[in-house]
Coordinates of C-alpha atoms in Angstrom, one line a residue:
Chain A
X1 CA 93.3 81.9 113.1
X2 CA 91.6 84.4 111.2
X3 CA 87.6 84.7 110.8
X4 CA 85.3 86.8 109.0
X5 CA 82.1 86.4 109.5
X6 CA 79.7 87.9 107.2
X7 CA 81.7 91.1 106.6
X8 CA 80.0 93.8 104.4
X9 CA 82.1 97.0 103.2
X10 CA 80.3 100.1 101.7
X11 CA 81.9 103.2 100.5
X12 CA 80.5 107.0 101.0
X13 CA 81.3 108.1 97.5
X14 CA 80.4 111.4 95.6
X15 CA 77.9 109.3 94.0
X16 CA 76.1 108.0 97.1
X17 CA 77.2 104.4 98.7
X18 CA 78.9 101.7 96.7
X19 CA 79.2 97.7 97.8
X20 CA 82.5 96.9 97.9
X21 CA 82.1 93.5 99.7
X22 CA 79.1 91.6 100.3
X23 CA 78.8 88.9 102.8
X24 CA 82.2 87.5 103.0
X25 CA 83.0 84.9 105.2
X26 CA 86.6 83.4 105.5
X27 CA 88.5 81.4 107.8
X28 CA 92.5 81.4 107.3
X29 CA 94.1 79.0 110.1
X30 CA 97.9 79.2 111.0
X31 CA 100.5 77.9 108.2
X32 CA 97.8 78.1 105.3
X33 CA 98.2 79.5 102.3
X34 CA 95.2 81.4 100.4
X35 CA 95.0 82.7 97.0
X36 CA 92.3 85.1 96.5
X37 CA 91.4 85.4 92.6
X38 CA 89.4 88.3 91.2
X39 CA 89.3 90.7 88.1
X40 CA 89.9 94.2 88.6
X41 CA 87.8 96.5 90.7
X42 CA 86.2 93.1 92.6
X43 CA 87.3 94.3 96.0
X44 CA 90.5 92.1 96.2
X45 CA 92.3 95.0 97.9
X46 CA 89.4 96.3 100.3
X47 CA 89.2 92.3 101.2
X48 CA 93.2 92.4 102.2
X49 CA 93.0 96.2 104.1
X50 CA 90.1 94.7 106.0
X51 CA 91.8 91.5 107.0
X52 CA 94.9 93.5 107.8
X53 CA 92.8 96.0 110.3
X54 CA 93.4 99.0 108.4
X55 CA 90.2 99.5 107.9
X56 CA 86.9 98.4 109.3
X57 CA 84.2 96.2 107.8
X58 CA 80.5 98.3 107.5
X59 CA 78.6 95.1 109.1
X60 CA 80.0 91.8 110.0
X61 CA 82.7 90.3 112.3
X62 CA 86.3 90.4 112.0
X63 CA 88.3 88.0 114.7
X64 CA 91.9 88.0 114.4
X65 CA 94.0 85.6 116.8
X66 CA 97.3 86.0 114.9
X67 CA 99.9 88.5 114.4
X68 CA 98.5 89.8 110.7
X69 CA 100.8 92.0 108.4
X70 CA 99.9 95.0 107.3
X71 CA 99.3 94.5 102.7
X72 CA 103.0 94.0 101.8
X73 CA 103.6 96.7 98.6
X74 CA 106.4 98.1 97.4
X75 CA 105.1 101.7 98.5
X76 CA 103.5 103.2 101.1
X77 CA 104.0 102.4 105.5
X78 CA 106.4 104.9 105.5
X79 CA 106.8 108.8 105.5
X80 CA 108.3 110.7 102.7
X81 CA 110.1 113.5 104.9
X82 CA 111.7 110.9 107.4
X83 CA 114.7 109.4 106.3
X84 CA 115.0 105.7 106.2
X85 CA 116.6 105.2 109.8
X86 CA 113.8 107.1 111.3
X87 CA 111.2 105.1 109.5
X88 CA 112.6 101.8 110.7
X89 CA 112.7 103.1 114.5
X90 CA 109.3 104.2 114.3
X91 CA 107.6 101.0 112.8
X92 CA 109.5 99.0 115.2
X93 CA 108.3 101.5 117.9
X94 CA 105.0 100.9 117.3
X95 CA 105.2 96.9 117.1
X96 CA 107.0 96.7 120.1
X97 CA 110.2 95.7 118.6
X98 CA 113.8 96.2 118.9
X99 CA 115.2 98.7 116.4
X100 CA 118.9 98.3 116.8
X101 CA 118.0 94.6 115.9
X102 CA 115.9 95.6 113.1
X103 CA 118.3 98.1 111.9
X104 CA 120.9 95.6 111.2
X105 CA 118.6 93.7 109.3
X106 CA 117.4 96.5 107.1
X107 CA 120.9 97.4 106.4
X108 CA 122.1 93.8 105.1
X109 CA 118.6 93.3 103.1
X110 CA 118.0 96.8 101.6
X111 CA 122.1 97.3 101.5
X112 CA 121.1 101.0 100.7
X113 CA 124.3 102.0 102.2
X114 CA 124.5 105.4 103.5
X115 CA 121.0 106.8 102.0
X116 CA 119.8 104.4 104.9
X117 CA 120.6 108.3 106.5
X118 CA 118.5 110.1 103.9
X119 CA 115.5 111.2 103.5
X120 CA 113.4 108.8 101.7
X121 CA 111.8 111.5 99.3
X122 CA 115.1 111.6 97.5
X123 CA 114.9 107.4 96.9
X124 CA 114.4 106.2 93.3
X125 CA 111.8 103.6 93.4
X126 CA 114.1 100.5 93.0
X127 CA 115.4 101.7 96.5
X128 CA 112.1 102.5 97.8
X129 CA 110.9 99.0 97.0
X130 CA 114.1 97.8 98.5
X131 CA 113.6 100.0 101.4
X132 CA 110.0 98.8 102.0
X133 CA 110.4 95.4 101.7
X134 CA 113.1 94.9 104.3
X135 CA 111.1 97.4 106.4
X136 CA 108.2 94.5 106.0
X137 CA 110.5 91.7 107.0
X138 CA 111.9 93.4 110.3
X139 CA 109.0 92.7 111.7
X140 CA 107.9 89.1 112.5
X141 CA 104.2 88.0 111.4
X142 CA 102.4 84.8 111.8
X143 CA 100.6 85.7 108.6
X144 CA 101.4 87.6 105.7
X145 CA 99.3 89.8 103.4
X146 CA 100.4 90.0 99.2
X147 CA 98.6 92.3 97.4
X148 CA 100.3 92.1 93.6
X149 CA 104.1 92.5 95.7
X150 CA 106.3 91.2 93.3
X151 CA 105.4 93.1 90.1
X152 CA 108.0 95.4 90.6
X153 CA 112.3 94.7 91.1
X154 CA 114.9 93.0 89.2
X155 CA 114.7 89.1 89.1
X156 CA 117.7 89.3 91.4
X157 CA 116.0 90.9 94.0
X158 CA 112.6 89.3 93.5
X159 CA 114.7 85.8 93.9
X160 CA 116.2 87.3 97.4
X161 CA 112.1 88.5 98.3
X162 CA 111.1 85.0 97.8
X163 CA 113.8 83.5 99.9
X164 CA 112.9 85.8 103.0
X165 CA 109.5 85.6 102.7
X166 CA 108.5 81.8 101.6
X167 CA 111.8 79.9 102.3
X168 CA 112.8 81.7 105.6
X169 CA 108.8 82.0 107.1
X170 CA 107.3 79.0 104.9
X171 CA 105.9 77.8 108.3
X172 CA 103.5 81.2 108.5
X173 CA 100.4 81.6 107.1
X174 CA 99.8 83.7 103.9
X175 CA 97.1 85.4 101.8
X176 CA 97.9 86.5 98.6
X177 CA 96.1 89.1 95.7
X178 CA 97.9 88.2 92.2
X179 CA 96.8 88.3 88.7
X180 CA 100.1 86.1 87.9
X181 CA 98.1 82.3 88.2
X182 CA 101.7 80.6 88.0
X183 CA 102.8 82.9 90.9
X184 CA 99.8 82.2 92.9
X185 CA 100.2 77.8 92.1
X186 CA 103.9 77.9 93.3
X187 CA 102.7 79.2 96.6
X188 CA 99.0 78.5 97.8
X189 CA 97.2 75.3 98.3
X190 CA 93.6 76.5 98.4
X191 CA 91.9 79.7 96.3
X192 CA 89.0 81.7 96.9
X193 CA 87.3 83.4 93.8
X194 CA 85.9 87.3 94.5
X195 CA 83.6 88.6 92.0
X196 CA 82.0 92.0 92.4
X197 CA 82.4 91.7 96.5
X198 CA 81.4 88.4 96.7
X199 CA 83.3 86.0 97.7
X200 CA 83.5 82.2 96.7
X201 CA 85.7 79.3 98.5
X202 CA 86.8 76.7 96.6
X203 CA 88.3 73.2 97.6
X204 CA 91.5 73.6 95.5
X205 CA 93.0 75.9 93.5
X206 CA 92.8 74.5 90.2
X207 CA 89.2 74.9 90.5
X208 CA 89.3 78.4 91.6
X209 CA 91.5 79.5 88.7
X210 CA 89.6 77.4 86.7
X211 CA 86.3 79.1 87.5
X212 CA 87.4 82.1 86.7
X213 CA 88.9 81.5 84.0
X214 CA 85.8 80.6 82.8
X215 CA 84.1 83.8 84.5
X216 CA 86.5 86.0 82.7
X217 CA 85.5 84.1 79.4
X218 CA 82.0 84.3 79.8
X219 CA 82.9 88.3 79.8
X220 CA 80.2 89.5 82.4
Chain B
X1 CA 105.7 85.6 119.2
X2 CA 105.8 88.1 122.3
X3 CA 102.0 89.5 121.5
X4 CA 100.9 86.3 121.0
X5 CA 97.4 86.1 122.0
X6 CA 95.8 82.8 123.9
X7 CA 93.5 81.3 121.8
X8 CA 90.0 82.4 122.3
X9 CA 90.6 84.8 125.3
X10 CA 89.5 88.7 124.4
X11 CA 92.3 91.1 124.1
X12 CA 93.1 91.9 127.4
X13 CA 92.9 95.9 129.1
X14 CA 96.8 95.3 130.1
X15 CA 97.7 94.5 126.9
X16 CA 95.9 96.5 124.4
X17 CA 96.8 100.2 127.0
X18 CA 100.8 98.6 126.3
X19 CA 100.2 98.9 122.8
X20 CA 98.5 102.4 122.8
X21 CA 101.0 103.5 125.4
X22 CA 104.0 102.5 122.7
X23 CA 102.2 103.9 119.9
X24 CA 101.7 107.2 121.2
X25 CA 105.3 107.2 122.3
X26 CA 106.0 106.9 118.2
X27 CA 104.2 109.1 117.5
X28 CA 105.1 111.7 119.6
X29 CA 109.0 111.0 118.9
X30 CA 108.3 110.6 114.8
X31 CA 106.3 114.6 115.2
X32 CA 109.4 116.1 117.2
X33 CA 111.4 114.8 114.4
X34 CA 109.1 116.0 111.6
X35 CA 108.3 119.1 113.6
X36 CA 111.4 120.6 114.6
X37 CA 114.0 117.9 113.1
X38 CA 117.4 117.4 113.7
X39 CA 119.3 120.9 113.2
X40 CA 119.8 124.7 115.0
X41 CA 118.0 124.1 118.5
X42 CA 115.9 121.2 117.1
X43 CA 114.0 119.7 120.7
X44 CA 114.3 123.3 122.3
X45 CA 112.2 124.8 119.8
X46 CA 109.1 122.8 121.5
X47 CA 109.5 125.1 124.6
X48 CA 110.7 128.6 122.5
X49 CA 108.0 128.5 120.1
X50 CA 105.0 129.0 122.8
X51 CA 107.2 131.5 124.7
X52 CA 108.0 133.5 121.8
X53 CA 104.6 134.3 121.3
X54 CA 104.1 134.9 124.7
X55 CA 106.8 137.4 125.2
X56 CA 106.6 139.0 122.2
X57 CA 102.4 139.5 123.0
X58 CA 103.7 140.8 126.9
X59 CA 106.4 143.6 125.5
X60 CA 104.0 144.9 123.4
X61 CA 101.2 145.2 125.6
X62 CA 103.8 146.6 127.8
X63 CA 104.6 149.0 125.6
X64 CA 101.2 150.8 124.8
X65 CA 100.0 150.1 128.2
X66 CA 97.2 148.0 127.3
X67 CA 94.2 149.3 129.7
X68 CA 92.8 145.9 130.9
X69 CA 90.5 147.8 134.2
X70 CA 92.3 146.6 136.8
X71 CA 95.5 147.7 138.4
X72 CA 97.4 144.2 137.8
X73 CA 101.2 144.3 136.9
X74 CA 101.0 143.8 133.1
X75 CA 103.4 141.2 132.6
X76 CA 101.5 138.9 134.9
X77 CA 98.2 139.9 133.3
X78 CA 99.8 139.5 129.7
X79 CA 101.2 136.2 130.9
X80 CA 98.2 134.7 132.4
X81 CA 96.2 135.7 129.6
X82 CA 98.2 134.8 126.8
X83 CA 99.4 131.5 128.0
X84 CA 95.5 130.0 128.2
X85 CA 94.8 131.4 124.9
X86 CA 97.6 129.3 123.5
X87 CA 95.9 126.3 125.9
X88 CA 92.2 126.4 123.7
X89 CA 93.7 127.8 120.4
X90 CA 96.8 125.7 119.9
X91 CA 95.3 122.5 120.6
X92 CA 92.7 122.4 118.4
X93 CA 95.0 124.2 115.9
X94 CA 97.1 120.8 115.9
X95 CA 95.0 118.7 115.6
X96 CA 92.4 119.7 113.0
X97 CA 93.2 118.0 110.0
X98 CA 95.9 116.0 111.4
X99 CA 94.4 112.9 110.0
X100 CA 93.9 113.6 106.8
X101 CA 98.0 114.8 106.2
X102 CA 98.6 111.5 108.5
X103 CA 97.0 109.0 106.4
X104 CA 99.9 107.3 105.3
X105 CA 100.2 106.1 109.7
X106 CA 97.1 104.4 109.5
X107 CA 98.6 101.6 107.8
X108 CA 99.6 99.9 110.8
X109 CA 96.6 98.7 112.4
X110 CA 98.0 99.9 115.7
X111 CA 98.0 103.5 114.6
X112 CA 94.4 104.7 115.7
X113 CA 93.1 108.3 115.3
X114 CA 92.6 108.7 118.8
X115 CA 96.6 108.0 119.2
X116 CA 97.1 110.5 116.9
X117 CA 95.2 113.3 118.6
X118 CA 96.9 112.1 121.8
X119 CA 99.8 112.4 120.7
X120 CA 99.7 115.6 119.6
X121 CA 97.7 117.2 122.6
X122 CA 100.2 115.8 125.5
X123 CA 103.3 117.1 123.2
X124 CA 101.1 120.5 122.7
X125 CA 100.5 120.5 126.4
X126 CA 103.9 119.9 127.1
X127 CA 105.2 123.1 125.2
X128 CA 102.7 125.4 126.7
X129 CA 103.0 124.4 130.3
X130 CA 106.7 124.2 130.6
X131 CA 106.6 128.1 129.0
X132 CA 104.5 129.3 130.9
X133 CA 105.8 127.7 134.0
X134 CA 109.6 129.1 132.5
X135 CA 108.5 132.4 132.2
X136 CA 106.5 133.0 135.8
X137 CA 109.9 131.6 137.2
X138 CA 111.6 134.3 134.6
X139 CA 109.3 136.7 135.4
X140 CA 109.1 136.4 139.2
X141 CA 112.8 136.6 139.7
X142 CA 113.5 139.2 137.3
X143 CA 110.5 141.1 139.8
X144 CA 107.8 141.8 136.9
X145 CA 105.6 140.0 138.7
X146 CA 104.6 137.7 142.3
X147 CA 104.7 134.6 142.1
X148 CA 101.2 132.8 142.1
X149 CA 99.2 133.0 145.6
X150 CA 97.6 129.8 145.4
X151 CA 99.6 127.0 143.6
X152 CA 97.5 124.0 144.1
X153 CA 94.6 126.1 142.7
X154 CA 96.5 127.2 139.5
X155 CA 97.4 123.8 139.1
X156 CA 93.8 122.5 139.2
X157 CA 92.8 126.3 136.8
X158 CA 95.9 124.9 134.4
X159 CA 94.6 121.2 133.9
X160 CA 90.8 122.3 133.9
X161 CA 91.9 125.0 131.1
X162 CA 93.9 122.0 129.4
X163 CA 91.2 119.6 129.8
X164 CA 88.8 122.3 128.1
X165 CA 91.6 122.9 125.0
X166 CA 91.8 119.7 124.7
X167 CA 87.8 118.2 124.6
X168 CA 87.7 121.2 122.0
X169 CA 90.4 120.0 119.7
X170 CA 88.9 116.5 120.1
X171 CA 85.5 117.2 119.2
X172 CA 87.3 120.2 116.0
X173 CA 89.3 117.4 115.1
X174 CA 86.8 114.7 114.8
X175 CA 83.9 116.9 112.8
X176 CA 86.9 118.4 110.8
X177 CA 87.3 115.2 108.8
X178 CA 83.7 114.8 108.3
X179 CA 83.9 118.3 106.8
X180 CA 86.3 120.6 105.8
X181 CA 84.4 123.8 106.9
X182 CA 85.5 123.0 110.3
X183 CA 88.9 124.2 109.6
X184 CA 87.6 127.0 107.6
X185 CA 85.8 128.4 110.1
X186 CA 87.6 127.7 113.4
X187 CA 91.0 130.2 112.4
X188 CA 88.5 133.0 112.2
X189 CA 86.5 131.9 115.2
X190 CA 89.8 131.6 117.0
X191 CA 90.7 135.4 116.1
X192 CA 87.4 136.9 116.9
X193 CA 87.7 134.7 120.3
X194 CA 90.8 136.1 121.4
X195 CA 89.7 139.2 122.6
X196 CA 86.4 138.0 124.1
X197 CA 88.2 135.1 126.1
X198 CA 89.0 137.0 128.6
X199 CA 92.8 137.5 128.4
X200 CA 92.6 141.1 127.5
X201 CA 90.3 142.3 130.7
X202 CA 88.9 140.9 133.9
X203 CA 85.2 140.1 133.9
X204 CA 85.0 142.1 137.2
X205 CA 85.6 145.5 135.2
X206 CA 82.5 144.7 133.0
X207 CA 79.2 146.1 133.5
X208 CA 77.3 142.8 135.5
X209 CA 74.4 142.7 132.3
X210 CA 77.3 142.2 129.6
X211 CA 79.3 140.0 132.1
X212 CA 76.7 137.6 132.5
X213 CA 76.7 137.3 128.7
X214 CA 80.5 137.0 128.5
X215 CA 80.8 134.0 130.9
X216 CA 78.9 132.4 128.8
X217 CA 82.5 132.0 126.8
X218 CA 83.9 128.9 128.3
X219 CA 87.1 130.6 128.0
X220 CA 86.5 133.5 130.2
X221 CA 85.6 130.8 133.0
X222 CA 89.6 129.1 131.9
X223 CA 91.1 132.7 132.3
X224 CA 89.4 133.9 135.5
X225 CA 90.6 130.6 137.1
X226 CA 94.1 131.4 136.6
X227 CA 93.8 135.1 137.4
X228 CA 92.2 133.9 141.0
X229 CA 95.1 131.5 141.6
X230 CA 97.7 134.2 140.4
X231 CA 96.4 137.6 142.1
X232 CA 93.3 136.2 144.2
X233 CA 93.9 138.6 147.2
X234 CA 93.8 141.5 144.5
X235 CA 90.7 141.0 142.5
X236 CA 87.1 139.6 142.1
X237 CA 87.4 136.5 139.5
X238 CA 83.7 135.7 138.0
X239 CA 83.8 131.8 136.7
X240 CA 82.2 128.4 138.0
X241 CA 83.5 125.4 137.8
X242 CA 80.8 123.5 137.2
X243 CA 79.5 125.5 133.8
X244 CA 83.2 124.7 132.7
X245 CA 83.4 121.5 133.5
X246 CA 79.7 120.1 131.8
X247 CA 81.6 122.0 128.9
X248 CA 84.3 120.0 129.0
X249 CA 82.5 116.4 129.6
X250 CA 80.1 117.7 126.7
X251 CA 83.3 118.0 124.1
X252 CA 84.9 115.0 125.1
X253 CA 81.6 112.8 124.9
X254 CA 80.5 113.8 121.7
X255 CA 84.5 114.3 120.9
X256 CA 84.7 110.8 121.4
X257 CA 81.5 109.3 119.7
X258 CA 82.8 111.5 116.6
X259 CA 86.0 109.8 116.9
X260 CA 85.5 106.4 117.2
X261 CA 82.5 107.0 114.7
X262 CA 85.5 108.5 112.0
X263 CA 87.9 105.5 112.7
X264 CA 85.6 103.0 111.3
X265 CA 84.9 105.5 108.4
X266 CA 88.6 106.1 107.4
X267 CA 90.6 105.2 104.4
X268 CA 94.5 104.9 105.0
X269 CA 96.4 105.3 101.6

C-alpha cells in the first residue's frame, strides 16, 4: 500500500517559494492501477518523484509498504561516464540484487550487443532508451511509476515495453502520468485529476478524463 | 519480494543499516571506477596518489633543510606532518560539492547524501592511511626514520585526526550546497591553513603567548598528537584532547543537522 497523507511540496525558487502540491492525499493499494491526469506544469511529475522517494514532501506524510520504482523515463538513473555493464552492477548493487542475473536480462532486452561494454555517453538515444528500460525491468517492483514513458521508440519496441511491463507484471500495481487518454484507458481502472497541485480522486476514469476535459475547455 | 516489508511494522534498524551498508558499498565501487577506471595501475592509484604528494613534499623539504625548531629527522617530521594535512584537507576536498555533480544517484531512493559523503570519506581515509602507514614502513626500513614509540597512541592521534577531517568535510559538504561560497572560500582557507596547522613546526618552538593562540587551530591539536606518539621521548607536544574532541562532536552535530536538513531540500535530475 501506498499513503499520502496531506502532502504539501514547496519550492525555494529565485523568485521566493512556489506551491507545487497542496494537500494531496492518495492511497494506491497492491495490483491497482492509477491514472493521474493533469495539464502541464500541475505538479504531475513532483506528485510521482514524491511517491517514488526521490524527494521529500514539505509537510504531510508519506507511508510506503511496497517496493515503489523509481519514475520509469527513457533518460536519466544512470551515469554518462560508466559504460552500460557498470551501470547495471551498480543499480543492482544498490537494490540488493544479483547482477550476473540481471546482466543476462539486460543483454537479451536491450540486445545492445557489445556497446553493452561502452561507455554510455557514446549511445544514440534509441539505445539509451533501450538501455534504460531494460535497466528498469532488472529490477523487480510491486509498483511501478510512468511518467509520459512511451513517447519515445519504434512501435516494435514500444509493443516489446508493453509486454514486459503490463503482460509479464500485470499483477503489480501501477501509477501512471500521460497526456495520451487512450494510453491511460487501456491500462488503469481508476483516475485522479491534479490541477495546480491539487489533487482530485475520482470513482472511474471516464469521469476523470471527462472532468478535465471539461477543465481544459473551460480554459482557466 | 526479498525486502518485503510486514504490513504495518516500522522499517526495522537491521534492515534499513543492510541497505545503507550495500549502498555505500556502490558507491564506493562505482567512484573507484569513475575515479581511477579501468587502465595503467587503475586500483593502485588510490594508494600512489596520497604518497606522491607526500614524498614529493618530504624530498623537498629535505632538500632545503626546512628549519622546523626542533632537532627531528626530517623525513619523519615531513611525514607526520604532511600525512594529517592530507587527513583535514582532502576530506573535505571530496566531498564539497559532491552532491551537486552526483545528482543523477539520487534517483534511487536508496541513494541518500549521507551515503554519498560516506562513501567518499572511508575510500579517502583508506588512501591516506594505507600511505602513510606504507611509507613509515618504507621509511623505517630504509633508516630515515624510527618507527613510532607509542603505537596504540598514534592509532587513537590517527582516528581522532580522521574523525576531525571528517566532521569538517561533513559540516563543508552540507553548508556547501546551501551555498556555493563554501567552496570558494575553503581552497584558500585550506592554503593559508597549511602552514599554521602545525605540520611545518612544533608548538613547543613557539613563543608560549603566540602558542596559546595557535592551538586554538584544531589542527595543530591533530598534528601534535601524532608527533607525541612518533617521537614522544624527544619533544614536548602541546594539544588536549578534549578541545579537539568538542570540535569534533561540534562538526558532526551541526554536520549532521545540515545534512539531514539538505536531503529533504534536494532535487535529483
Amino acid at each position: 500500500m501506498i499513503l499520502l497523507d496531506h502532502v504539501d511540496k514547496v519550492y525555494q525558487t529565485g523568485h521566493g517559494p512556489t506551491q507545487v502540491l497542496t494537500d494531496v492525499n492518495l492511497q494506491v493499494m497492491r495490483g491497482e492501477r492509477l491514472a493521474i491526469i493533469g495539464g502541464n506544469g500541475a505538479g504531475k511529475s513532483t506528485l510521482i518523484r514524491i511517491i517514488s522517494g526521490i524527494e521529500q514532501p514539505t509537510r504531510g506524510v508519506v507511508d510506503c509498504r511496497m517496493r515503489i520504482s523509481w519514475p520509469l523515463a527513457f533518460s536519466g538513473a544512470f551515469q554518462g561516464t560508466l559504460t552500460g555493464v557498470d551501470n547495471v552492477r551498480f543499480i543492482c548493487r544498490i537494490y540488493g540484487q544479483d547482477w550476473r542475473e540481471a546482466l543476462e536480462f539486460v543483454e537479451d532486452f536491450s540486445q545492445l550487443g557489445k556497446y553493452l561494454k561502452e561507455p554510455i555517453k557514446t549511445y544514440s538515444s534509441g539505445m539509451r532508451a533501450r538501455l534504460a528500460f531494460a535497466i528498469s525491468m532488472m529490477i523487480e517492483f510491486d509498483c511501478y511509476l510512468l511518467d509520459e514513458v512511451f513517447a519515445v521508440g519504434d512501435a516494435r519496441f514500444q509493443a516489446r515495453c508493453q509486454e514486459e511491463l503490463f503482460g509479464k507484471r500485470g499483477d503489480r500495481a501501477f501509477i501512471i502520468v500521460s497526456h495520451d487518454a487512450r494510453f491511460l484507458f487501456d491500462h488503469c481502472e481508476r483516475g485522479s485529476v491534479l490541477r495546480s497541485g491539487v489533487l482530485t480522486h475520482y470513482p472511474s476514469l471516464v469521469e476523470a478524463q471527462e472532468s478535465h476535459d471539461e477543465y481544459m475547455r473551460s480554459g482557466t | 519480494m526479498a525486502d518485503e516489508l510486514p504490513p504495518s511494522l516500522p522499517r526495522s534498524f537491521r534492515r534499513s543499516l543492510a541497505i545503507q551498508t550495500r549502498v555505500i558499498w556502490a558507491l564506493i565501487l562505482r567512484e573507484l571506477l569513475t575515479r581511477y577506471g579501468r587502465h595503467n595501475l587503475g586500483l593502485f592509484w588510490l594508494y600512489v596518489e596520497p604518497m606522491m604528494f607526500t614524498i614529493g613534499v618530504t624530498i623537498l623539504w629535505y632538500a632545503i633543510g626546512a628549519n622546523h625548531g626542533s632537532n627531528l629527522p626530517i623525513m619523519a617530521f615531513a611525514l607526520t606532518g604532511y600525512s594529517t594535512i592530507l587527513l583535514w584537507r582532502n576530506m573535505p576536498n571530496r566531498v564539497v560539492m559532491a552532491v551537486s555533480s552526483n545528482l543523477a544517484l539520487m534517483y534511487h531512493r536508496n541513494v541518500r547524501v549521507i551515503d554519498l559523503f560516506a562513501s567518499r570519506l572511508l575510500l579517502e581515509f583508506i588512501s591516506i592511511s594505507s600511505s602513510f602507514f606504507f611509507l613509515t614502513i618504507l621509511f623505517w626500513f630504509t633508516g630515515y626514520m624510527d618507527p613510532p614509540e607509542d603505537l596504540l597512541e598514534l592509532c587513537g592521534a590517527w582516528l581522532m585526526t580522521a574523525w576531525f577531517g571528517a566532521s569538517l568535510a561533513l559540516f563543508l559538504g552540507a553548508v556547501g550546497e546551501k551555498s556555493e561560497l563554501v567552496e570558494k572560500l575553503w581552497h584558500p582557507l585550506a592554503y593559508i591553513l597549511f602552514p599554521l596547522s602545525g605540520a611545518a613546526f612544533i608548538a613547543d618552538a613557539i613563543p608560549p603567548g603566540t602558542r596559546e593562540k595557535m592551538l586554538l587551530i584544531p589542527m595543530v591539536h591533530c598534528t601534535e598528537m601524532v608527533r607525541e606518539a612518533f617521537f614522544g621521548s624527544k619533544i614536548v607536544a602541546h594539544y588536549s584532547v578534549g578541545y579537539l574532541l568538542s570540535w569534533n562532536l561540534s562538526l558532526t552535530i551541526i554536520g549532521l543537522a545540515i545534512e539531514r536538513q539538505l536531503s529533504r531540500e534536494i532535487i535529483p535530475e
